Amino acid sequence: MVRRLALACAFLPSLAASPALAQGPRPSQGRLPTLVVHLTVDQMRADYLERFFPQLSGGLGRLMRGGAWFTNAYQDHAMSETAPGHATTLSGRNPNSTGIYRNDEGVGDNTLRGSLLEQLVPGASPWRFRGTTLFDWMHARWPRSRALSVSRKDRGAILPVGRSKQQVYWYQGGQFTTSRYYADTLPGWVRAFNAAAVAARAPGRRWDLLLDTLRDPSAYPEPDSMDFERQGRDFVFPHVLPADTLDAATAFIATPWMDSLTLALALEGVQRLGLGRGPQPDLLAISLSATDYIGHAYGPDSREQHDQILRLDRWLGAFLDSLARLRDTTRIVISLTADHGVTSFPEWWNRHGDFHAQWVSLAGMVRADSIALAARAGPGRWIRYFETGLLVMDRAGLRAHGVDVDSVVNAIATEVRALPPVLRVDTRRSLAARDTASDWIARRWLNLAPPDLPAELFVTLKPHMSWAAGAYAQHGQPTDDDTHVPIILYGPPYRPGTFAERVSVVDIAPTIARVLGIRPAQRVQGSILRQALR
Ligand SMILES: [Zn+2]
């Protein structure tokens, strides 16, 4: 069963829509949904859906055409990264409330001996996550409700369900696994799935374009020959998995097949765990990561990303068809969003009219400032980090050594402000003085930083700039490129149509809660999207 599903998803270019879901949602007549499906596509910018709309004939197309599609939605916070983005999806709260404000302080947990299958790497858990999520609210109302959350990434699987100890699996070292926070052994069905899934990452497997460019030469308008992609290596189709088994397993995660495998695991879990049978609602959270890996390597303007979105669309269609055969679709509600967007390569901008776009690194400055601070206060990690525009220092330690921290911070701010690619440099005080309704940069920084984070400076770059991090396309800034994401709500309770008003990803959880007839167990920052409800 496992093999059939995994390979069906992997190899079929497109599947006919099942009658049940193809007809679109039918009124629920007030019946309680029994399965809440939440999909997060890692790094999917909102514009992808519009750019590729005519070619999206699978699951994405079905959700867009049959659901409530919000075209002006945002992960409305700075540090637009995977961990903060996934923590907002089903909590109804921004990073300043969830406490998950950057990847590096996401789900890594050194107190765990490691994940179940990879004892050498640090474990992962939601120990930094603050507060509750939609699933906690569901579980409080229906103690028999269960959740399954799957992703390629640990943070993508863990954070949508918050601190709940449910069935949470991610892909590590060629296997789907979990950590000791959740379980002491891996269930038999996940082990069987792993054994059957080895074929998916076969050495030499070839990634060709999905659409036939002989029949339709205009199918992919993007040039395939941009030599800044993937650091100048292997940037032209076809892409072939390495001949070595281990190398192939590593390269596999950055191919479209990773998403088909993740969807197949989710489907297998629905069957093995009996999710969505009712009478209580269950939660199925799926985070699909291939778009992020492909986007980093080739960029948002690449032929590779275009092809990935088309393949994702087809696999999502196959997934929805399979789900429709397993469960009553009139009792399924589906939501789809992304954790963040991405900025085009500066080199792409240089060839498309912005000659000022460039990579920006503060590494040299941080090194010099660290040496200067060590000369005054002795050895120490006085600058904890200065990354993606956020400066955090050891203020208490410096003060204890007689350093006037404010004057140090002011000097650094002056130095950074003088750099041509820098748009503005803020402090907590300057952010607090701004009108957050009109100043969206201030609002996104404020939505990011928890009150107890000792953040000194918030640096925002000019448009089209990228923080240097290995010459891969980057995200993480408070720009629209990095924060504009899709939101689609699909199923009987939702009113199909396109909605252009500005909304936020934190609105998803309170809206689903309303559909389920429950209330958030704490104050949330999002609002119910009433315009999308029937
Ligand atoms: Zn990323």
Coordinates of C-alpha atoms and ligand atoms in Angstrom, one line a residue:
M1 CA 0.0 0.0 0.0
V2 CA 2.7 2.4 1.0
R3 CA 4.8 1.8 -2.1
R4 CA 1.8 2.1 -4.4
L5 CA 0.8 5.5 -2.9
A6 CA 4.3 6.9 -2.8
L7 CA 5.0 5.9 -6.4
A8 CA 1.6 6.9 -7.6
C9 CA 2.2 10.4 -6.3
A10 CA 5.7 10.4 -7.7
F11 CA 5.2 9.3 -11.2
L12 CA 1.8 10.2 -12.4
P13 CA 2.0 13.5 -14.3
S14 CA -1.6 14.4 -13.7
L15 CA -4.6 12.6 -12.4
A16 CA -8.2 13.1 -13.4
A17 CA -10.1 15.0 -10.7
S18 CA -12.3 12.8 -8.5
P19 CA -16.0 13.6 -8.9
A20 CA -16.3 14.5 -5.2
L21 CA -13.8 17.3 -4.9
A22 CA -13.9 18.4 -8.5
Q23 CA -17.4 19.7 -8.1
G24 CA -16.2 22.0 -5.4
P25 CA -17.5 22.3 -1.9
R26 CA -21.1 21.8 -1.0
P27 CA -22.9 23.5 1.9
S28 CA -22.2 21.7 5.1
Q29 CA -25.7 22.1 6.5
G30 CA -24.1 23.0 9.7
R31 CA -22.4 19.6 10.1
L32 CA -19.1 19.6 12.1
P33 CA -16.0 19.0 10.0
T34 CA -14.3 15.7 11.0
L35 CA -10.9 16.5 9.3
V36 CA -9.1 19.8 9.3
V37 CA -6.3 19.7 6.7
H38 CA -3.7 22.5 6.9
L39 CA -1.1 22.8 4.1
T40 CA 1.9 25.1 4.4
V41 CA 4.1 25.4 1.2
D42 CA 7.5 26.4 2.3
Q43 CA 8.6 29.6 0.5
M44 CA 5.6 29.9 -1.8
R45 CA 5.2 33.5 -2.8
A46 CA 1.7 34.8 -3.5
D47 CA 2.5 35.7 -7.0
Y48 CA 3.3 32.1 -8.1
L49 CA -0.4 31.3 -8.0
E50 CA -1.2 34.2 -10.3
R51 CA 1.8 33.7 -12.6
F52 CA 1.1 30.0 -13.2
F53 CA -2.7 30.2 -12.8
P54 CA -3.6 28.9 -16.4
Q55 CA -1.4 25.9 -16.0
L56 CA -2.6 24.9 -12.5
S57 CA -5.0 22.1 -13.3
G58 CA -4.4 20.0 -10.2
G59 CA -4.8 20.6 -6.4
L60 CA -3.6 24.2 -6.3
G61 CA -5.9 25.0 -9.1
R62 CA -8.8 23.3 -7.5
L63 CA -8.3 25.1 -4.2
M64 CA -7.9 28.5 -6.0
R65 CA -11.0 28.1 -8.2
G66 CA -13.2 26.5 -5.6
G67 CA -12.1 28.1 -2.4
A68 CA -11.9 31.5 -0.7
W69 CA -8.6 32.8 -2.1
F70 CA -7.0 35.7 -0.3
T71 CA -4.6 37.4 -2.7
N72 CA -3.3 40.1 -0.4
A73 CA -2.2 38.1 2.6
Y74 CA 1.0 38.4 4.7
Q75 CA 3.2 36.7 7.2
D76 CA 3.1 40.2 8.8
H77 CA 6.5 40.0 10.6
A78 CA 10.2 40.5 10.0
M79 CA 12.6 37.6 10.0
S80 CA 10.4 35.9 7.5
E81 CA 11.9 32.4 8.0
T82 CA 10.6 28.9 8.3
A83 CA 10.3 28.6 12.1
P84 CA 8.6 31.9 12.8
G85 CA 6.3 31.4 9.8
H86 CA 5.2 27.9 10.8
A87 CA 4.6 29.0 14.4
T88 CA 2.1 31.6 13.2
T89 CA 0.1 29.4 10.8
L90 CA -2.2 27.7 13.4
S91 CA -1.5 29.7 16.5
G92 CA -3.3 32.9 15.5
R93 CA -0.3 34.8 16.9
N94 CA 2.8 36.5 15.6
P95 CA 6.4 35.7 16.6
N96 CA 6.4 38.4 19.3
S97 CA 3.8 36.2 21.1
T98 CA 4.8 32.6 20.1
G99 CA 8.5 33.3 21.0
I100 CA 9.7 31.7 17.8
Y101 CA 11.4 34.7 16.1
R102 CA 14.1 33.1 14.1
N103 CA 15.2 29.7 12.7
D104 CA 18.4 29.5 14.8
E105 CA 16.3 29.7 18.0
G106 CA 13.5 27.4 16.6
V107 CA 13.1 23.8 17.6
G108 CA 16.6 22.5 18.2
D109 CA 16.7 20.8 21.6
N110 CA 20.1 19.8 23.1
T111 CA 18.4 18.2 26.1
L112 CA 17.1 15.4 23.9
R113 CA 19.5 12.7 23.0
G114 CA 18.7 13.1 19.4
S115 CA 15.9 12.0 17.1
L116 CA 15.0 8.4 17.1
L117 CA 17.0 7.4 14.1
E118 CA 19.9 9.8 14.2
Q119 CA 21.4 9.7 17.6
L120 CA 24.3 12.1 16.8
V121 CA 22.3 15.1 15.8
P122 CA 20.6 17.3 18.4
G123 CA 16.9 16.5 19.0
A124 CA 14.0 18.8 18.2
S125 CA 11.0 19.8 20.2
P126 CA 8.7 22.8 20.7
W127 CA 10.3 23.8 24.0
R128 CA 10.7 27.5 22.9
F129 CA 7.1 27.7 21.7
R130 CA 4.9 29.8 23.9
G131 CA 1.1 29.5 24.3
T132 CA -1.4 27.4 22.4
T133 CA -2.5 26.5 18.9
L134 CA -5.7 25.5 17.1
F135 CA -5.1 21.9 18.0
D136 CA -4.9 22.7 21.7
W137 CA -8.3 24.4 21.4
M138 CA -9.7 21.4 19.5
H139 CA -8.3 19.0 22.1
A140 CA -9.8 20.9 25.0
R141 CA -13.2 20.7 23.4
W142 CA -12.9 17.1 22.0
P143 CA -10.4 15.1 24.1
R144 CA -10.5 12.3 21.4
S145 CA -9.2 14.7 18.7
R146 CA -5.9 13.7 17.3
A147 CA -3.3 15.4 15.1
L148 CA -0.8 14.2 12.6
S149 CA 1.8 16.7 11.4
V150 CA 4.4 15.9 8.7
S151 CA 7.1 17.8 6.9
R152 CA 10.6 17.4 5.4
K153 CA 11.8 19.8 8.2
D154 CA 11.6 19.4 11.9
R155 CA 10.4 22.9 12.5
G156 CA 7.8 22.6 9.7
A157 CA 6.3 19.5 11.4
I158 CA 6.6 20.6 15.0
L159 CA 5.5 24.2 15.2
P160 CA 2.0 24.1 13.6
V161 CA 0.8 21.9 16.5
G162 CA 2.7 23.9 19.2
R163 CA 3.5 21.9 22.3
S164 CA 1.0 19.1 21.7
K165 CA 2.5 15.6 22.0
Q166 CA 0.9 14.3 18.9
Q167 CA 2.0 12.3 15.9
V168 CA 4.8 14.6 14.5
Y169 CA 7.2 13.3 11.8
W170 CA 10.0 14.9 9.7
Y171 CA 12.6 13.7 7.3
Q172 CA 16.1 13.3 8.5
G173 CA 19.0 11.2 7.2
G174 CA 16.8 9.6 4.5
Q175 CA 14.0 8.6 6.9
F176 CA 10.8 10.0 8.4
T177 CA 11.4 10.2 12.1
T178 CA 10.4 12.0 15.3
S179 CA 12.1 12.9 18.5
R180 CA 11.9 11.6 22.1
Y181 CA 9.7 14.6 23.0
Y182 CA 7.0 12.7 21.2
A183 CA 7.7 9.0 21.4
D184 CA 10.3 6.4 22.4
T185 CA 9.9 4.2 19.3
L186 CA 8.9 4.9 15.7
P187 CA 5.5 3.3 14.9
G188 CA 5.5 0.3 12.6
W189 CA 3.6 2.1 9.8
V190 CA 6.3 4.8 9.6
R191 CA 9.0 2.2 9.6
A192 CA 7.3 0.3 6.8
F193 CA 6.8 3.6 4.9
N194 CA 10.5 4.4 5.2
A195 CA 11.5 1.0 3.9
A196 CA 9.2 1.4 0.9
A197 CA 10.2 5.0 0.2
V198 CA 13.9 4.2 -0.5
A199 CA 13.1 3.8 -4.2
A200 CA 12.0 7.4 -4.4
R201 CA 15.6 8.7 -4.0
A202 CA 17.1 6.2 -6.5
P203 CA 20.5 7.3 -7.8
G204 CA 20.4 8.6 -11.3
R205 CA 16.7 9.6 -11.1
R206 CA 16.1 12.4 -13.6
W207 CA 14.1 15.6 -13.1
D208 CA 12.8 16.7 -16.5
L209 CA 10.3 19.4 -17.3
L210 CA 6.7 18.3 -16.6
L211 CA 5.2 20.1 -19.7
D212 CA 6.1 19.2 -23.2
T213 CA 8.0 22.2 -24.6
L214 CA 8.0 20.7 -28.1
R215 CA 4.3 20.9 -28.2
D216 CA 4.1 24.2 -26.4
P217 CA 7.4 26.2 -26.7
S218 CA 6.0 29.0 -24.5
A219 CA 5.1 26.7 -21.6
Y220 CA 8.1 28.0 -19.6
P221 CA 8.9 31.6 -20.4
E222 CA 11.8 31.7 -17.9
P223 CA 15.3 31.3 -19.4
D224 CA 17.0 28.2 -18.1
S225 CA 20.5 29.5 -18.6
M226 CA 20.9 32.0 -15.7
D227 CA 24.4 31.1 -14.5
F228 CA 24.0 32.7 -11.1
E229 CA 21.6 29.9 -10.2
R230 CA 22.8 27.2 -7.8
Q231 CA 26.2 28.9 -7.5
G232 CA 26.8 28.3 -11.2
R233 CA 26.6 24.5 -11.0
D234 CA 23.9 22.3 -12.6
F235 CA 21.5 25.1 -13.4
V236 CA 20.1 23.7 -16.7
F237 CA 17.5 20.9 -17.1
P238 CA 17.5 17.9 -16.7
H239 CA 18.8 17.6 -13.2
V240 CA 19.9 14.1 -12.3
L241 CA 20.3 12.6 -8.8
P242 CA 24.0 11.6 -8.2
A243 CA 25.1 8.0 -8.9
D244 CA 26.2 7.5 -5.3
T245 CA 23.4 6.3 -3.0
L246 CA 24.3 8.6 -0.1
D247 CA 24.8 11.6 -2.4
A248 CA 21.5 10.8 -4.0
A249 CA 19.7 10.7 -0.6
T250 CA 21.1 14.2 0.2
A251 CA 20.2 15.7 -3.1
F252 CA 16.8 14.2 -3.0
I253 CA 15.4 16.6 -0.5
A254 CA 15.9 19.5 -2.9
T255 CA 13.9 17.9 -5.7
P256 CA 10.1 18.0 -6.3
W257 CA 9.8 14.3 -5.3
M258 CA 10.3 15.3 -1.6
D259 CA 6.9 16.8 -1.6
S260 CA 5.2 13.7 -3.2
L261 CA 6.8 11.6 -0.5
T262 CA 5.6 13.9 2.3
L263 CA 2.1 13.8 0.9
A264 CA 2.2 10.0 0.6
L265 CA 3.2 9.8 4.3
A266 CA 0.3 12.0 5.3
L267 CA -2.1 9.9 3.3
E268 CA -0.7 6.7 4.8
G269 CA -1.1 8.3 8.3
V270 CA -4.7 9.2 7.7
Q271 CA -5.5 5.6 7.0
R272 CA -3.3 4.0 9.7
L273 CA -4.4 6.3 12.4
G274 CA -8.0 6.5 11.3
L275 CA -8.0 10.3 11.2
G276 CA -11.1 12.1 10.1
R277 CA -13.5 9.3 10.8
G278 CA -15.3 11.5 13.4
P279 CA -17.4 12.2 15.2
Q280 CA -14.8 14.6 16.7
P281 CA -12.6 16.6 14.3
D282 CA -8.9 15.6 13.8
L283 CA -6.1 17.8 12.4
L284 CA -3.8 16.9 9.5
A285 CA -1.0 19.4 9.1
I286 CA 1.4 19.1 6.2
S287 CA 4.3 21.3 5.4
L288 CA 5.9 20.9 1.9
S289 CA 9.5 21.9 1.8
A290 CA 10.7 21.3 -1.8
T291 CA 9.7 24.7 -3.0
D292 CA 12.0 26.2 -0.4
Y293 CA 15.1 24.2 -1.3
I294 CA 14.4 24.7 -5.0
G295 CA 13.8 28.4 -4.5
H296 CA 17.0 28.9 -2.6
A297 CA 19.1 27.1 -5.2
Y298 CA 17.5 28.5 -8.4
G299 CA 15.5 31.5 -7.3
P300 CA 11.8 32.6 -7.7
D301 CA 12.3 33.5 -11.3
S302 CA 13.7 30.2 -12.4
R303 CA 12.3 27.5 -14.7
E304 CA 13.0 25.1 -11.9
Q305 CA 10.7 26.9 -9.5
H306 CA 8.0 27.1 -12.2
D307 CA 8.2 23.3 -12.8
Q308 CA 8.2 22.6 -9.1
I309 CA 4.9 24.6 -8.6
L310 CA 3.3 22.7 -11.5
R311 CA 4.4 19.3 -10.0
L312 CA 3.3 20.3 -6.6
D313 CA -0.1 21.3 -8.1
R314 CA -0.5 17.8 -9.7
W315 CA 0.6 15.9 -6.6
L316 CA -1.7 18.0 -4.4
G317 CA -4.5 17.0 -6.9
A318 CA -3.6 13.3 -6.5
F319 CA -3.6 13.8 -2.8
L320 CA -7.0 15.4 -2.6
D321 CA -8.4 12.7 -4.9
S322 CA -7.1 10.0 -2.6
L323 CA -8.4 11.8 0.4
A324 CA -11.8 12.0 -1.2
R325 CA -11.8 8.2 -1.7
L326 CA -11.0 7.7 2.0
R327 CA -13.3 10.2 3.7
D328 CA -16.5 12.2 3.3
T329 CA -15.3 15.4 1.6
T330 CA -18.3 17.4 2.8
R331 CA -16.7 17.1 6.3
I332 CA -13.2 18.1 5.3
V333 CA -12.0 21.7 5.6
I334 CA -8.7 22.7 3.9
S335 CA -6.5 25.7 4.4
L336 CA -3.3 26.5 2.5
T337 CA -0.7 29.2 3.1
A338 CA 3.1 29.7 3.2
D339 CA 5.6 30.4 5.9
H340 CA 7.4 33.1 3.9
G341 CA 8.3 34.3 0.4
V342 CA 11.7 34.9 -1.2
T343 CA 13.7 37.7 -2.8
S344 CA 15.1 37.4 -6.3
F345 CA 18.9 37.0 -6.7
P346 CA 20.6 40.4 -6.8
E347 CA 22.1 39.2 -10.1
W348 CA 18.6 38.7 -11.5
W349 CA 17.8 42.3 -10.5
N350 CA 21.0 43.5 -12.1
R351 CA 19.8 42.1 -15.4
H352 CA 16.3 43.4 -14.9
G353 CA 16.7 47.1 -14.3
D354 CA 18.1 47.5 -10.8
F355 CA 21.8 47.9 -11.0
H356 CA 22.1 48.7 -7.3
A357 CA 20.8 45.3 -6.1
Q358 CA 23.6 43.5 -4.2
W359 CA 24.5 41.0 -1.5
V360 CA 25.0 42.7 1.9
S361 CA 27.2 41.3 4.6
L362 CA 28.0 42.8 8.0
A363 CA 30.4 40.0 9.0
G364 CA 33.5 42.1 8.7
M365 CA 32.0 44.9 10.8
V366 CA 30.7 42.5 13.4
R367 CA 34.2 41.0 13.7
A368 CA 35.8 44.4 14.1
D369 CA 33.2 45.5 16.7
S370 CA 33.7 42.3 18.6
I371 CA 37.4 42.8 18.8
A372 CA 36.9 46.4 20.0
L373 CA 34.5 45.2 22.6
A374 CA 36.8 42.5 23.8
A375 CA 39.6 45.1 24.2
R376 CA 37.3 47.0 26.6
A377 CA 35.4 44.3 28.4
G378 CA 37.7 41.2 28.1
P379 CA 37.0 38.1 26.1
G380 CA 33.3 37.2 25.7
R381 CA 30.5 36.8 23.1
W382 CA 29.4 40.4 23.5
I383 CA 27.6 40.5 20.2
R384 CA 25.4 37.5 20.4
Y385 CA 24.5 37.8 16.8
F386 CA 23.8 40.4 14.1
E387 CA 21.9 38.5 11.4
T388 CA 19.2 39.3 8.9
G389 CA 19.2 42.8 10.3
L390 CA 18.7 41.9 14.0
L391 CA 21.4 42.9 16.5
V392 CA 21.3 41.2 19.9
M393 CA 24.0 41.9 22.4
D394 CA 25.0 40.8 25.9
R395 CA 23.9 44.1 27.4
A396 CA 24.0 42.9 31.1
G397 CA 27.5 41.5 30.7
L398 CA 28.9 44.6 29.0
R399 CA 27.4 46.8 31.6
A400 CA 28.9 44.7 34.4
H401 CA 32.3 45.4 32.7
G402 CA 31.7 49.2 32.8
V403 CA 30.8 49.6 29.2
D404 CA 28.3 52.2 28.2
V405 CA 26.1 50.0 26.0
D406 CA 24.0 52.8 24.6
S407 CA 27.0 54.6 23.2
V408 CA 28.3 51.4 21.7
V409 CA 24.9 50.7 20.1
N410 CA 24.7 54.3 18.8
A411 CA 28.1 54.0 17.2
I412 CA 27.2 50.7 15.5
A413 CA 23.9 52.3 14.3
T414 CA 25.8 55.2 12.7
E415 CA 28.2 52.8 11.1
V416 CA 25.4 50.7 9.6
R417 CA 23.3 53.6 8.5
A418 CA 26.1 54.9 6.4
L419 CA 26.1 51.7 4.2
P420 CA 24.5 52.5 0.8
P421 CA 22.3 49.3 0.7
V422 CA 20.7 50.2 4.1
L423 CA 17.3 51.8 4.1
R424 CA 16.9 52.4 7.8
V425 CA 18.1 51.4 11.3
D426 CA 15.6 51.2 14.1
T427 CA 15.7 50.8 17.8
R428 CA 12.9 49.6 20.1
R429 CA 12.2 53.2 20.9
S430 CA 12.1 54.4 17.3
L431 CA 9.8 51.5 16.4
A432 CA 7.4 52.2 19.3
A433 CA 7.0 55.8 18.1
R434 CA 5.8 54.8 14.6
D435 CA 2.3 54.6 13.3
T436 CA 2.1 50.8 12.7
A437 CA -0.9 51.1 10.5
S438 CA 1.0 53.0 7.8
D439 CA 4.6 52.1 8.6
W440 CA 4.6 48.4 7.6
I441 CA 8.3 48.0 8.3
A442 CA 7.9 49.1 11.9
R443 CA 4.8 46.9 12.3
R444 CA 6.7 43.8 11.0
W445 CA 9.6 44.3 13.3
L446 CA 7.3 44.9 16.3
N447 CA 5.3 41.8 15.3
L448 CA 8.5 39.9 15.4
A449 CA 10.4 40.7 18.6
P450 CA 9.1 39.2 21.9
P451 CA 9.1 41.8 24.7
D452 CA 11.9 40.0 26.5
L453 CA 14.3 39.8 23.5
P454 CA 17.3 42.0 24.2
A455 CA 17.3 43.3 20.6
E456 CA 19.3 46.5 20.1
L457 CA 19.0 47.3 16.4
F458 CA 16.6 46.4 13.6
V459 CA 18.2 47.0 10.2
T460 CA 16.1 47.1 7.0
L461 CA 17.7 47.0 3.6
K462 CA 16.6 48.9 0.5
P463 CA 14.4 46.9 -2.0
H464 CA 16.0 44.0 -3.9
M465 CA 19.0 43.8 -1.6
S466 CA 19.8 40.4 0.0
W467 CA 21.6 39.5 3.1
A468 CA 24.6 37.4 2.1
A469 CA 24.3 33.8 3.1
G470 CA 26.1 31.5 0.7
A471 CA 24.9 33.1 -2.5
Y472 CA 21.5 31.3 -2.5
A473 CA 18.3 33.3 -3.0
Q474 CA 17.3 34.6 0.4
H475 CA 14.3 35.5 2.5
G476 CA 14.0 36.9 6.0
Q477 CA 13.4 40.6 5.4
P478 CA 10.3 42.6 6.3
T479 CA 9.6 43.2 2.6
D480 CA 6.6 42.2 0.6
D481 CA 8.7 39.8 -1.5
D482 CA 9.5 37.9 1.6
T483 CA 6.2 38.2 3.5
H484 CA 3.4 38.2 0.8
V485 CA 1.9 34.7 0.8
P486 CA -1.3 33.0 -0.3
I487 CA -4.2 32.1 2.0
I488 CA -6.8 29.7 0.6
L489 CA -9.7 28.3 2.6
Y490 CA -11.6 25.5 1.0
G491 CA -14.6 23.4 2.0
P492 CA -18.3 23.6 2.7
P493 CA -18.1 26.4 5.3
Y494 CA -16.2 28.7 3.0
R495 CA -17.5 31.1 0.3
P496 CA -15.6 30.6 -3.0
G497 CA -14.2 33.7 -4.6
T498 CA -11.2 36.0 -4.7
F499 CA -10.7 38.4 -1.8
A500 CA -8.4 41.3 -2.3
E501 CA -8.4 42.9 1.2
R502 CA -5.3 42.9 3.3
V503 CA -5.3 39.9 5.7
S504 CA -2.7 38.1 7.8
V505 CA -1.7 34.5 8.3
V506 CA -2.6 34.9 12.0
D507 CA -6.3 35.1 10.8
I508 CA -6.3 31.5 9.8
A509 CA -6.5 29.8 13.2
P510 CA -9.4 32.0 14.6
T511 CA -11.3 31.4 11.3
I512 CA -11.0 27.6 11.5
A513 CA -11.9 27.8 15.2
R514 CA -15.1 29.6 14.2
V515 CA -15.9 27.0 11.6
L516 CA -15.5 24.3 14.3
G517 CA -17.6 26.3 16.8
I518 CA -14.8 26.7 19.3
R519 CA -13.0 29.7 20.8
P520 CA -9.2 30.2 21.0
A521 CA -8.0 29.3 24.5
Q522 CA -6.1 32.6 24.7
R523 CA -6.0 36.0 23.2
V524 CA -5.0 35.8 19.6
Q525 CA -3.7 38.5 17.3
G526 CA -5.7 37.4 14.2
S527 CA -9.3 38.1 13.3
I528 CA -12.0 35.8 11.9
L529 CA -12.2 36.1 8.1
R530 CA -15.9 36.5 8.2
Q531 CA -16.1 37.5 4.5
A532 CA -15.0 34.0 3.6
L533 CA -17.7 32.3 5.7
R534 CA -21.0 31.2 4.3
Ligands
ZN1 ZN 14.2 29.0 3.2

